[in-house]
């Protein structure tokens, strides 16, 4: 059920691109960045060492594991891998927050479920939504508008919305250690991509400013668009409720093939939604790095890995089976509590 | 009918990526490239000047038309814009040529139409195929195999197949002036993309070696893939007969949004299949360059523009209406006969 809901949540998203207010890329070069150590917010340990070794081996021409620069592709899941995914995906909160605006345009929806419940603000009832309910909300809030309009709406929301625990914009709740990994890979000729179950257009709105990843390097769940003309004959694209790719689970390698056309050499994830991306990455020849972020730090962030029995989490399913597969297939598990000296850029 | 067939031909294509035998990028720096002139195989004239002016204006920081480097996107149609599309699209010839191999695996097809006619070699009968016939051939030859297998098959074909008129590989029948434009744009910070009605995976097989365009910068007609495992548990992707995007006509701006997420500043096409891409490009703010290659040189290549009444052409429809729209909307028409001093790298 969790997985199914995850798929639906991921399923209906979509289209757009441009930067957000803040300058969070600055986080990359925060005080945590000590001279000489590209991964300075990481504690020494097997995870940090595996990343350093991988980059060293694949960029050294004398090493048999050398990878030519044009083939250096690294992919990153977003929710739970690059930023906080608890207590709920930011994009789902976006959709719920957008409901009043949708109802203002279509007042008849105010009396219709699930919109009525969303407007009531009853979090308990919202948490019990069926997949069909969520799908209705996603379609109503993520499609039907122009690509440019959607982009503006997301930008506006990101500038105002705050995470309930830290009272900060979602775009600040990004992991400093992962920003360092992305920057380190790029400094070594790797092209970094986001490969997310979230909406491709949603993530494109902020990925360049927040992570330094341009729109064309965001692979996500893709909805169709429709080309048309306004009354002045100016062409524009409308976001349609038509799913082209659910970029989660098996959809991740499919999305990577669609958008990149090359197999990654390194892939970073944190849940069963990333399993196939990591398998696909590791199945390539030569040196391949597959990693999973394990959330085991309830004090500084959240704990919802296998050891914690996944307490009432709707998202980020790091199961025991995934943990076992990681051990068996040589994937690197990044343990937040031990491996990350610092979690957020603002700390 | 022509357009419909074009759409179907484009419709079922797909997936893969790697280089071909030859080293045709060498063509870019052929004898035609005189020192100092980035477009040396172009004759002086309004088309050449428009390209030079556009690049000059958009890369000069003091010019109000300056475009920041990350937004410098240029898109190129392929068939008829970057290489010869007559007498038939290379990809369609590929599909017809693959039929015997398909029949070897499934001998029962030898007695079934349209495969029977293809095997007969009766060109007249093949030319009369309905869209349904062609669709069957495309599905049989472009889907059902792994992404890697498809790539190998295309590579093999490209190494052997020859154009009937020049008796040279299709990958040599590329336009030297357009290679120069791509190189000139890249030298000025532009990211160059192919945006083709042809199969994304088909074009990816050779685009890097032939045009210097990596797989992730090839936007084409996209078929779905399916993730699975072989008997040893190794994951692989299978090409499916499921159309995600017909990257032609209105599908071109839709494909650009899907794959790039930014509006191009320059777009190059040659037919009604490129109309919407050019409109979409020109509708952006600031300096935008939209161009059409007019094939009016029967002696050195082909002539099938409006003046020529499109003699028995199945492809490359440059209609009078398109010509009129170009004049009205300020698109640049590149006249092969007048504007190109040299056509192919091998000349």
XYZ file of C-alpha atoms in Angstrom:
694
model
C 0.000 0.000 0.000
C 2.789 2.383 0.861
C 4.512 1.501 -2.356
C 1.316 1.825 -4.318
C 0.613 5.199 -2.851
C 4.205 6.226 -3.490
C 3.670 5.317 -7.122
C 0.510 7.358 -7.401
C 2.042 10.304 -5.624
C 4.904 10.123 -8.017
C 2.611 9.396 -10.883
C 0.989 12.664 -11.664
C 3.388 15.437 -11.714
C 5.057 17.223 -14.558
C 6.496 20.220 -16.209
C 8.539 23.517 -15.999
C 11.886 25.182 -15.136
C 13.512 28.176 -13.379
C 15.315 29.239 -10.229
C 13.929 30.019 -6.821
C 14.616 32.930 -4.483
C 17.428 31.763 -2.149
C 21.014 31.005 -3.092
C 21.343 27.623 -1.507
C 24.157 26.513 -3.733
C 26.105 28.679 -1.354
C 25.581 25.843 1.099
C 28.117 23.860 -0.819
C 30.852 26.212 0.207
C 29.641 26.740 3.755
C 31.915 26.754 6.758
C 31.869 22.972 6.738
C 34.064 22.932 3.650
C 37.594 22.582 5.008
C 40.457 23.210 2.641
C 41.659 20.107 0.846
C 38.872 17.752 1.843
C 36.127 17.663 -0.786
C 33.846 15.769 1.617
C 34.514 17.763 4.752
C 31.110 17.264 6.389
C 31.611 13.523 6.235
C 33.211 11.598 9.071
C 35.979 9.255 8.010
C 34.613 5.783 7.437
C 33.822 3.212 4.763
C 31.138 5.309 3.026
C 33.305 8.393 2.584
C 36.248 6.228 1.569
C 34.190 4.352 -1.032
C 33.205 7.627 -2.703
C 36.754 8.968 -2.689
C 38.132 5.664 -4.020
C 35.544 5.516 -6.797
C 36.313 9.014 -8.055
C 40.047 8.451 -7.753
C 39.920 5.177 -9.711
C 37.621 6.337 -12.503
C 39.486 9.577 -13.215
C 43.022 8.191 -13.193
C 44.131 7.400 -16.746
C 46.604 4.796 -15.528
C 43.892 2.911 -13.624
C 42.121 0.044 -15.443
C 38.880 1.433 -14.013
C 39.339 4.767 -15.793
C 36.123 6.160 -17.315
C 36.281 8.581 -20.261
C 34.857 11.958 -19.384
C 31.847 11.735 -21.720
C 30.676 8.561 -19.950
C 30.900 10.008 -16.429
C 27.273 10.048 -15.354
C 26.087 10.099 -11.738
C 22.426 9.926 -10.731
C 20.805 11.033 -7.471
C 17.393 10.267 -6.120
C 15.963 13.394 -4.506
C 13.459 12.778 -1.686
C 15.368 11.328 1.256
C 18.659 11.324 -0.648
C 19.237 15.016 -1.333
C 16.641 16.578 0.938
C 14.242 15.758 3.768
C 11.250 13.640 2.734
C 9.530 13.508 6.128
C 6.881 13.901 7.367
C 5.603 14.079 3.776
C 7.027 14.716 0.316
C 7.299 18.444 -0.297
C 5.473 18.034 -3.586
C 2.475 16.412 -1.899
C 2.323 19.305 0.550
C 2.508 21.628 -2.443
C -0.491 19.899 -4.002
C -2.512 20.089 -0.785
C -1.571 23.757 -0.339
C -2.681 24.526 -3.891
C -6.209 23.207 -3.344
C -7.702 26.521 -2.094
C -6.461 28.301 -5.234
C -7.969 25.589 -7.428
C -11.267 25.894 -5.567
C -11.273 29.670 -6.027
C -11.313 29.061 -9.784
C -13.775 26.163 -9.549
C -15.952 26.914 -6.466
C -18.107 23.844 -7.061
C -15.171 21.687 -5.869
C -15.497 23.046 -2.321
C -18.373 20.675 -1.649
C -16.808 17.679 -3.380
C -14.443 15.128 -1.824
C -11.502 14.960 -1.500
C -11.268 18.747 -1.887
C -13.744 19.348 0.923
C -11.550 17.439 3.378
C -8.407 19.232 2.239
C -10.130 22.579 2.831
C -11.207 21.437 6.300
C -7.547 21.114 7.268
C -8.271 17.831 9.050
C -4.801 16.265 8.871
C -6.034 12.945 10.224
C -8.617 12.619 7.475
C -6.122 13.757 4.832
C -3.680 11.081 5.972
C -6.356 8.481 5.240
C -6.897 9.517 1.627
C -7.158 6.675 -0.852
C -5.001 6.588 -3.942
C -7.988 7.733 -5.981
C -8.385 10.759 -3.688
C -4.736 11.692 -4.025
C -4.851 11.226 -7.756
C -7.715 13.704 -8.002
C -5.749 16.264 -6.011
C -2.600 15.764 -8.073
C -4.475 16.108 -11.355
C -6.261 19.240 -10.155
C -3.115 20.949 -8.911
C -0.405 19.770 -11.325
C -2.140 19.787 -14.691
C -4.408 21.926 -16.821
C -2.242 25.053 -16.668
C 0.544 26.227 -18.954
C 4.068 25.097 -18.270
C 5.075 28.698 -17.465
C 2.161 29.244 -15.108
C 2.992 26.063 -13.238
C 6.593 27.168 -12.849
C 5.473 30.480 -11.358
C 3.101 28.760 -8.948
C 5.824 26.429 -7.681
C 8.275 29.310 -7.308
C 5.749 31.275 -5.268
C 5.048 28.316 -3.017
C 8.717 27.519 -2.447
C 9.351 31.106 -1.399
C 6.656 30.902 1.299
C 6.223 27.306 2.468
C 8.107 26.139 5.538
C 8.922 22.756 6.958
C 6.963 22.226 10.213
C 9.943 20.960 12.212
C 12.655 23.444 11.260
C 10.418 26.323 10.211
C 12.615 26.833 7.154
C 11.937 26.631 3.401
C 12.096 23.105 2.030
C 14.947 24.153 -0.238
C 17.120 24.710 2.845
C 16.525 21.193 4.140
C 19.091 19.720 1.801
C 21.938 17.508 2.895
C 25.285 19.275 3.015
C 27.219 15.987 2.612
C 25.358 15.205 -0.612
C 25.919 18.720 -1.965
C 29.607 18.049 -1.425
C 29.390 14.716 -3.251
C 27.687 16.355 -6.234
C 30.231 19.152 -6.336
C 33.119 16.711 -5.964
C 31.817 14.558 -8.813
C 31.301 17.573 -11.067
C 34.791 18.849 -10.276
C 35.969 15.465 -11.558
C 34.134 15.616 -14.853
C 30.937 13.833 -13.837
C 27.602 15.051 -15.120
C 25.210 14.946 -12.165
C 21.549 14.109 -12.700
C 18.579 13.989 -10.381
C 16.476 10.866 -10.984
C 13.364 11.307 -8.877
C 9.943 9.768 -8.453
C 8.772 13.351 -8.033
C 7.545 15.470 -10.916
C 10.196 16.348 -13.457
C 8.796 19.848 -13.900
C 8.364 20.401 -10.176
C 11.986 19.586 -9.371
C 13.279 21.539 -12.371
C 11.906 24.732 -10.849
C 14.563 24.759 -8.116
C 17.202 22.135 -8.988
C 19.563 24.551 -10.693
C 19.651 27.035 -7.861
C 19.508 24.519 -5.022
C 21.751 21.734 -6.333
C 23.483 23.267 -9.366
C 21.638 20.815 -11.622
C 20.147 22.327 -14.798
C 16.625 21.445 -16.022
C 17.914 19.118 -18.740
C 19.604 17.015 -16.050
C 16.455 16.441 -14.020
C 14.824 13.092 -14.744
C 11.500 12.644 -12.996
C 7.990 11.446 -13.356
C 6.838 12.859 -16.661
C 3.388 14.024 -17.687
C 2.503 14.850 -21.266
C 2.150 18.395 -22.546
C 0.029 19.718 -25.377
C 1.177 22.370 -27.823
C -1.356 25.073 -28.650
C -1.821 28.796 -29.317
C -3.346 31.587 -27.279
C -5.788 34.086 -28.806
C -2.889 36.166 -30.151
C -1.430 33.153 -31.909
C 1.431 32.789 -29.434
C 2.323 29.139 -28.886
C 2.423 27.595 -25.427
C 2.483 24.178 -23.763
C -0.244 22.942 -21.424
C 0.392 20.328 -18.755
C -1.868 17.341 -19.339
C -3.082 14.613 -16.962
C -1.372 11.998 -19.095
C 1.387 9.942 -17.499
C 4.340 9.199 -19.800
C 6.703 7.748 -17.210
C 6.405 6.928 -13.529
C 10.048 7.490 -12.664
C 10.178 5.231 -9.640
C 11.247 1.604 -9.085
C 11.684 -0.006 -12.557
C 10.764 3.383 -14.026
C 14.113 4.805 -12.876
C 16.344 2.823 -15.240
C 13.696 3.353 -17.919
C 13.794 7.098 -17.245
C 17.591 7.091 -17.269
C 17.577 5.428 -20.660
C 14.959 7.822 -21.961
C 16.584 11.020 -20.725
C 20.299 10.179 -20.685
C 20.777 7.154 -22.926
C 23.832 5.985 -20.966
C 24.169 3.816 -17.883
C 25.342 5.743 -14.807
C 28.676 4.964 -13.164
C 27.433 6.132 -9.784
C 23.934 6.156 -8.305
C 22.653 7.402 -4.949
C 19.314 6.479 -3.405
C 17.638 5.769 -0.097
C 14.644 3.511 -0.629
C 13.080 0.611 -2.473
C 12.111 3.104 -5.168
C 15.825 3.281 -5.988
C 16.495 -0.460 -6.018
C 16.348 -0.918 -9.785
C 18.435 2.199 -10.466
C 21.179 0.815 -8.243
C 20.955 -2.662 -9.775
C 21.111 -1.205 -13.273
C 24.098 0.946 -12.349
C 26.019 -1.911 -10.737
C 25.310 -4.220 -13.704
C 27.544 -2.094 -15.935
C 31.152 -2.992 -16.655
C 34.086 -1.544 -14.720
C 33.859 0.496 -11.544
C 30.305 1.304 -10.494
C 29.224 2.921 -7.260
C 25.795 2.231 -5.755
C 24.892 3.844 -2.449
C 21.916 4.088 -0.102
C 21.364 6.747 2.533
C 20.110 5.125 5.740
C 18.063 7.472 7.908
C 19.011 6.407 11.429
C 19.320 9.764 13.150
C 16.090 10.716 14.867
C 17.798 13.455 16.825
C 19.271 15.441 13.957
C 16.840 14.324 11.208
C 14.666 11.175 11.161
C 15.078 7.453 11.693
C 13.112 5.123 9.476
C 15.490 2.394 8.389
C 14.991 -1.323 8.979
C 16.381 -1.169 12.523
C 13.679 1.316 13.413
C 10.806 -0.761 12.014
C 9.737 2.193 9.875
C 7.541 3.916 12.446
C 4.391 5.308 10.808
C 6.361 6.521 7.804
C 4.466 7.063 4.600
C 7.629 7.555 2.636
C 11.216 6.491 2.172
C 10.931 2.765 2.529
C 14.334 1.311 3.321
C 13.291 -2.277 4.002
C 15.227 -5.150 5.517
C 15.210 -6.818 2.084
C 16.846 -3.753 0.559
C 19.418 -3.731 3.325
C 20.206 -7.398 2.622
C 20.457 -6.776 -1.117
C 22.879 -3.911 -0.488
C 25.148 -6.200 1.519
C 24.963 -8.936 -1.098
C 25.564 -6.722 -4.136
C 28.237 -4.472 -2.689
C 26.196 -1.311 -2.384
C 27.514 1.250 0.059
C 25.207 2.136 2.951
C 25.603 5.712 4.151
C 24.632 5.857 7.833
C 23.485 9.339 8.570
C 24.293 9.123 12.286
C 27.852 7.894 11.880
C 28.844 9.137 8.451
C 27.591 12.712 8.431
C 29.305 15.191 10.693
C 26.929 17.914 9.535
C 23.503 17.423 7.994
C 22.230 20.789 6.736
C 24.095 23.738 5.217
C 22.630 26.104 7.835
C 24.014 24.226 10.811
C -1.181 11.447 -46.469
C 2.476 12.300 -46.701
C 2.301 13.926 -43.348
C 0.379 11.038 -41.870
C 2.893 8.585 -43.176
C 5.724 10.757 -41.869
C 4.117 10.629 -38.461
C 3.789 6.876 -38.515
C 7.308 6.415 -39.783
C 8.491 8.612 -36.985
C 6.092 7.021 -34.602
C 7.612 3.707 -33.736
C 11.244 3.966 -33.125
C 13.208 4.036 -29.934
C 16.217 3.321 -27.801
C 20.093 3.001 -27.462
C 23.503 4.738 -27.769
C 27.054 4.352 -29.112
C 29.420 5.390 -31.875
C 29.743 4.104 -35.420
C 32.803 3.066 -37.405
C 33.940 6.189 -39.325
C 35.343 9.405 -37.910
C 33.077 11.826 -39.651
C 33.443 14.571 -37.137
C 36.702 15.016 -38.997
C 34.507 16.502 -41.714
C 34.100 19.558 -39.568
C 37.742 20.395 -39.963
C 37.973 19.420 -43.622
C 39.768 21.483 -46.224
C 36.708 23.696 -46.476
C 37.473 25.234 -43.093
C 39.481 28.316 -43.911
C 41.275 30.047 -41.100
C 39.214 32.709 -39.362
C 35.862 31.962 -40.974
C 33.805 29.625 -38.807
C 31.332 29.105 -41.672
C 33.782 28.691 -44.520
C 31.668 26.403 -46.670
C 28.945 29.021 -46.731
C 28.769 31.654 -49.414
C 28.351 35.186 -48.134
C 24.688 36.125 -48.057
C 21.756 36.819 -45.733
C 21.608 33.304 -44.267
C 25.260 33.146 -43.271
C 25.091 36.703 -41.986
C 22.011 35.998 -39.885
C 23.783 33.118 -38.130
C 26.929 35.160 -37.500
C 24.893 38.120 -36.233
C 22.844 35.935 -33.911
C 25.887 34.356 -32.286
C 27.663 37.699 -32.053
C 24.685 39.406 -30.388
C 23.847 36.663 -27.910
C 27.395 36.139 -26.670
C 28.366 39.791 -26.264
C 27.840 40.868 -22.657
C 27.370 44.475 -23.669
C 24.586 43.600 -26.107
C 20.986 43.771 -24.796
C 20.415 40.474 -26.598
C 23.086 38.716 -24.517
C 22.084 35.211 -23.401
C 23.659 33.653 -20.282
C 25.669 30.572 -21.107
C 23.375 28.111 -19.292
C 20.425 29.214 -21.455
C 22.245 28.804 -24.785
C 20.326 25.967 -26.376
C 20.232 25.253 -30.121
C 18.115 22.510 -31.683
C 18.554 20.823 -35.056
C 16.163 18.648 -36.974
C 18.096 15.772 -38.529
C 16.576 14.351 -41.755
C 16.977 16.968 -44.486
C 18.580 19.449 -42.084
C 21.772 17.657 -41.031
C 21.864 14.811 -43.557
C 20.242 13.618 -46.770
C 16.652 12.424 -46.367
C 16.050 11.399 -49.976
C 15.002 9.139 -51.602
C 13.850 7.737 -48.237
C 14.671 8.231 -44.549
C 17.713 6.159 -43.637
C 15.814 4.703 -40.696
C 13.040 3.384 -42.939
C 15.639 1.735 -45.158
C 17.145 0.265 -42.001
C 13.774 -1.219 -41.054
C 13.234 -2.703 -44.514
C 16.777 -4.108 -44.526
C 16.204 -5.726 -41.136
C 13.166 -7.717 -42.317
C 15.147 -10.785 -43.525
C 16.803 -11.098 -40.105
C 13.426 -10.861 -38.389
C 12.020 -13.522 -40.710
C 14.957 -15.821 -39.952
C 13.882 -15.780 -36.307
C 10.165 -16.020 -37.127
C 9.963 -17.973 -40.433
C 6.163 -17.893 -40.403
C 6.338 -14.163 -41.304
C 7.775 -14.974 -44.747
C 4.293 -15.796 -46.014
C 2.565 -12.889 -44.302
C 2.152 -9.355 -45.666
C 3.774 -6.881 -45.565
C 6.881 -8.981 -44.846
C 6.347 -11.117 -47.956
C 6.474 -8.042 -50.184
C 9.575 -6.692 -48.454
C 11.325 -10.020 -49.032
C 10.313 -9.945 -52.702
C 12.340 -6.758 -53.128
C 9.558 -5.238 -55.250
C 10.306 -1.529 -54.660
C 7.146 -0.425 -56.420
C 4.958 -2.517 -54.136
C 6.928 -1.392 -51.069
C 6.388 2.232 -52.031
C 2.639 1.601 -51.920
C 2.597 0.289 -48.352
C -0.198 1.596 -46.171
C 0.511 3.136 -42.795
C -0.616 -0.095 -41.156
C 1.921 -2.036 -43.260
C 4.730 0.295 -42.299
C 3.725 0.190 -38.661
C 4.004 -3.601 -38.671
C 7.492 -3.398 -40.151
C 8.606 -0.751 -37.672
C 7.291 -2.707 -34.697
C 8.942 -5.905 -35.930
C 12.338 -4.317 -36.536
C 12.602 -1.643 -33.835
C 11.083 -3.299 -30.779
C 11.149 -6.559 -28.864
C 14.922 -6.672 -28.441
C 17.140 -5.342 -25.676
C 18.389 -1.792 -25.903
C 21.981 -3.083 -26.256
C 21.076 -5.549 -28.984
C 19.296 -2.830 -30.951
C 22.343 -0.591 -30.704
C 24.569 -3.341 -32.087
C 22.175 -4.029 -34.957
C 22.094 -0.363 -35.965
C 25.882 -0.100 -35.732
C 26.297 -3.125 -37.977
C 23.873 -1.749 -40.528
C 25.461 1.698 -40.596
C 28.851 0.148 -41.252
C 27.534 -1.664 -44.331
C 24.582 0.223 -45.827
C 25.225 2.671 -48.658
C 23.208 5.459 -50.196
C 22.137 4.455 -53.747
C 23.185 7.738 -55.366
C 26.584 8.355 -53.805
C 27.425 4.762 -52.878
C 28.644 5.979 -49.501
C 27.514 5.261 -45.925
C 24.577 7.392 -44.823
C 26.733 8.864 -42.085
C 28.916 10.503 -44.741
C 25.952 12.234 -46.366
C 25.925 14.980 -43.790
C 25.988 18.661 -44.602
C 29.362 20.282 -44.081
C 27.807 23.764 -43.639
C 25.608 22.485 -40.814
C 28.525 20.739 -39.121
C 30.208 24.121 -39.131
C 27.146 25.802 -37.631
C 27.003 23.224 -34.826
C 30.692 23.573 -34.117
C 30.488 27.367 -34.244
C 27.583 27.395 -31.802
C 29.345 24.998 -29.416
C 32.505 27.091 -29.569
C 30.307 29.962 -28.396
C 28.846 28.154 -25.403
C 25.719 26.750 -27.033
C 24.556 23.265 -26.190
C 23.530 21.646 -29.474
C 20.651 19.179 -29.578
C 19.184 17.055 -32.317
C 15.369 17.190 -32.286
C 14.234 14.609 -34.797
C 11.071 12.816 -35.854
C 13.320 9.777 -36.164
C 13.846 7.316 -33.363
C 15.707 8.715 -30.380
C 17.612 5.465 -29.888
C 18.380 5.084 -33.584
C 19.961 8.513 -33.877
C 21.812 8.148 -30.571
C 23.800 5.261 -32.028
C 25.781 7.569 -34.328
C 25.093 11.183 -33.272
C 28.145 11.498 -31.044
C 30.623 10.301 -33.639
C 28.959 11.915 -36.634
C 27.836 15.264 -35.203
C 29.606 15.485 -31.853
C 26.218 15.317 -30.106
C 26.076 12.983 -27.074
C 23.127 10.599 -26.489
C 21.603 12.809 -23.793
C 21.316 15.625 -26.349
C 19.340 13.614 -28.865
C 15.600 14.256 -28.663
C 13.575 12.002 -30.910
C 10.509 9.880 -31.194
C 10.461 7.851 -28.002
C 9.226 4.333 -27.426
C 8.816 2.846 -23.982
C 11.256 0.348 -22.494
C 10.640 -2.344 -19.920
C 13.055 -3.214 -17.140
C 13.599 -6.908 -16.490
C 16.206 -9.546 -15.631
C 17.859 -12.293 -17.665
C 18.176 -15.845 -16.342
C 21.325 -14.883 -14.419
C 19.501 -12.044 -12.689
C 21.264 -9.354 -14.718
C 18.951 -6.414 -15.394
C 18.321 -5.155 -18.916
C 15.884 -2.946 -20.806
C 13.666 -4.199 -23.628
C 12.342 -1.912 -26.353
C 8.560 -1.986 -26.341
C 6.044 -1.137 -29.095
C 4.622 1.621 -26.923
C 4.831 5.177 -28.228
C 5.606 7.805 -25.565
C 6.224 10.752 -27.868
C 5.961 11.301 -31.612
C 8.652 13.957 -31.860
C 7.384 15.635 -34.990
C 5.196 18.698 -35.661
C 3.647 19.729 -32.295
C 5.592 16.857 -30.739
C 8.848 18.766 -31.254
C 8.212 21.540 -28.719
C 6.674 18.910 -26.447
C 9.823 16.803 -26.810
C 12.028 19.833 -26.204
C 10.175 20.562 -23.001
C 10.355 16.931 -21.926
C 14.038 16.415 -22.653
C 15.540 19.888 -22.190
C 13.068 21.908 -20.143
C 14.206 25.194 -21.697
C 13.149 27.006 -24.852
C 15.851 27.023 -27.558
C 17.425 30.279 -28.712
C 18.141 28.855 -32.153
C 16.350 26.163 -34.137
C 17.106 24.659 -37.534
C 14.663 22.653 -39.638
C 13.629 21.997 -43.217
C 9.999 20.899 -43.320
C 6.491 21.250 -41.969
C 7.513 18.778 -39.269
C 9.694 21.575 -37.870
C 7.082 24.336 -38.032
C 6.061 24.197 -34.371
C 9.657 23.960 -33.156
C 10.485 27.153 -35.036
C 7.338 28.927 -33.820
C 8.077 27.903 -30.245
C 11.673 29.072 -30.525
C 10.734 32.441 -32.038
C 8.039 33.035 -29.410
C 10.685 33.385 -26.701
C 11.964 36.739 -25.514
C 15.111 38.365 -26.883
C 17.109 37.219 -29.891
C 15.848 33.975 -31.391
C 17.008 32.407 -34.611
C 14.688 30.193 -36.657
C 15.955 28.765 -39.932
C 14.786 26.424 -42.684
C 16.991 24.592 -45.163
C 15.470 24.796 -48.644
C 16.476 21.938 -50.911
C 16.720 23.587 -54.307
C 19.842 21.966 -55.711
C 18.996 18.939 -57.811
C 22.474 18.801 -59.272
C 24.475 18.604 -56.041
C 21.752 17.118 -53.801
C 17.967 17.271 -54.335
C 15.313 19.847 -55.097
C 11.965 19.512 -53.408
C 11.003 22.957 -52.187
C 7.821 24.797 -53.132
C 9.279 26.064 -56.406
C 9.851 22.484 -57.472
C 6.309 21.326 -56.710
C 7.749 18.582 -54.526
C 8.264 15.987 -57.265
C 7.351 12.501 -56.032
C 8.921 13.197 -52.664
C 7.753 11.084 -49.765
C 9.672 13.172 -47.316
C 10.835 16.623 -46.412
C 7.738 18.641 -47.037
C 8.675 22.282 -47.444
C 5.301 23.624 -48.538
C 4.367 27.005 -49.940
C 2.501 27.727 -46.705
C 5.668 27.084 -44.712
C 7.601 29.342 -47.035
C 5.030 32.094 -46.511
C 5.098 31.632 -42.753
C 8.902 31.914 -42.781
C 8.687 35.256 -44.581
C 5.988 36.530 -42.234
C 7.652 35.476 -38.989
C 11.222 36.358 -39.849
C 12.602 32.874 -40.203
C 15.795 32.594 -42.208
C 15.610 30.444 -45.337
C 18.881 28.722 -46.192
C 19.002 28.127 -49.955
C 21.220 25.170 -50.589
C 22.089 26.247 -54.135
C 23.106 29.802 -53.289
C 24.163 29.571 -49.665
C 26.277 26.435 -49.563
C 29.605 26.513 -51.356
C 30.238 22.920 -50.360
C 27.610 20.355 -49.385
C 29.347 17.223 -48.084
C 32.566 16.835 -46.077
C 33.989 14.441 -48.674
C 33.759 16.907 -51.558
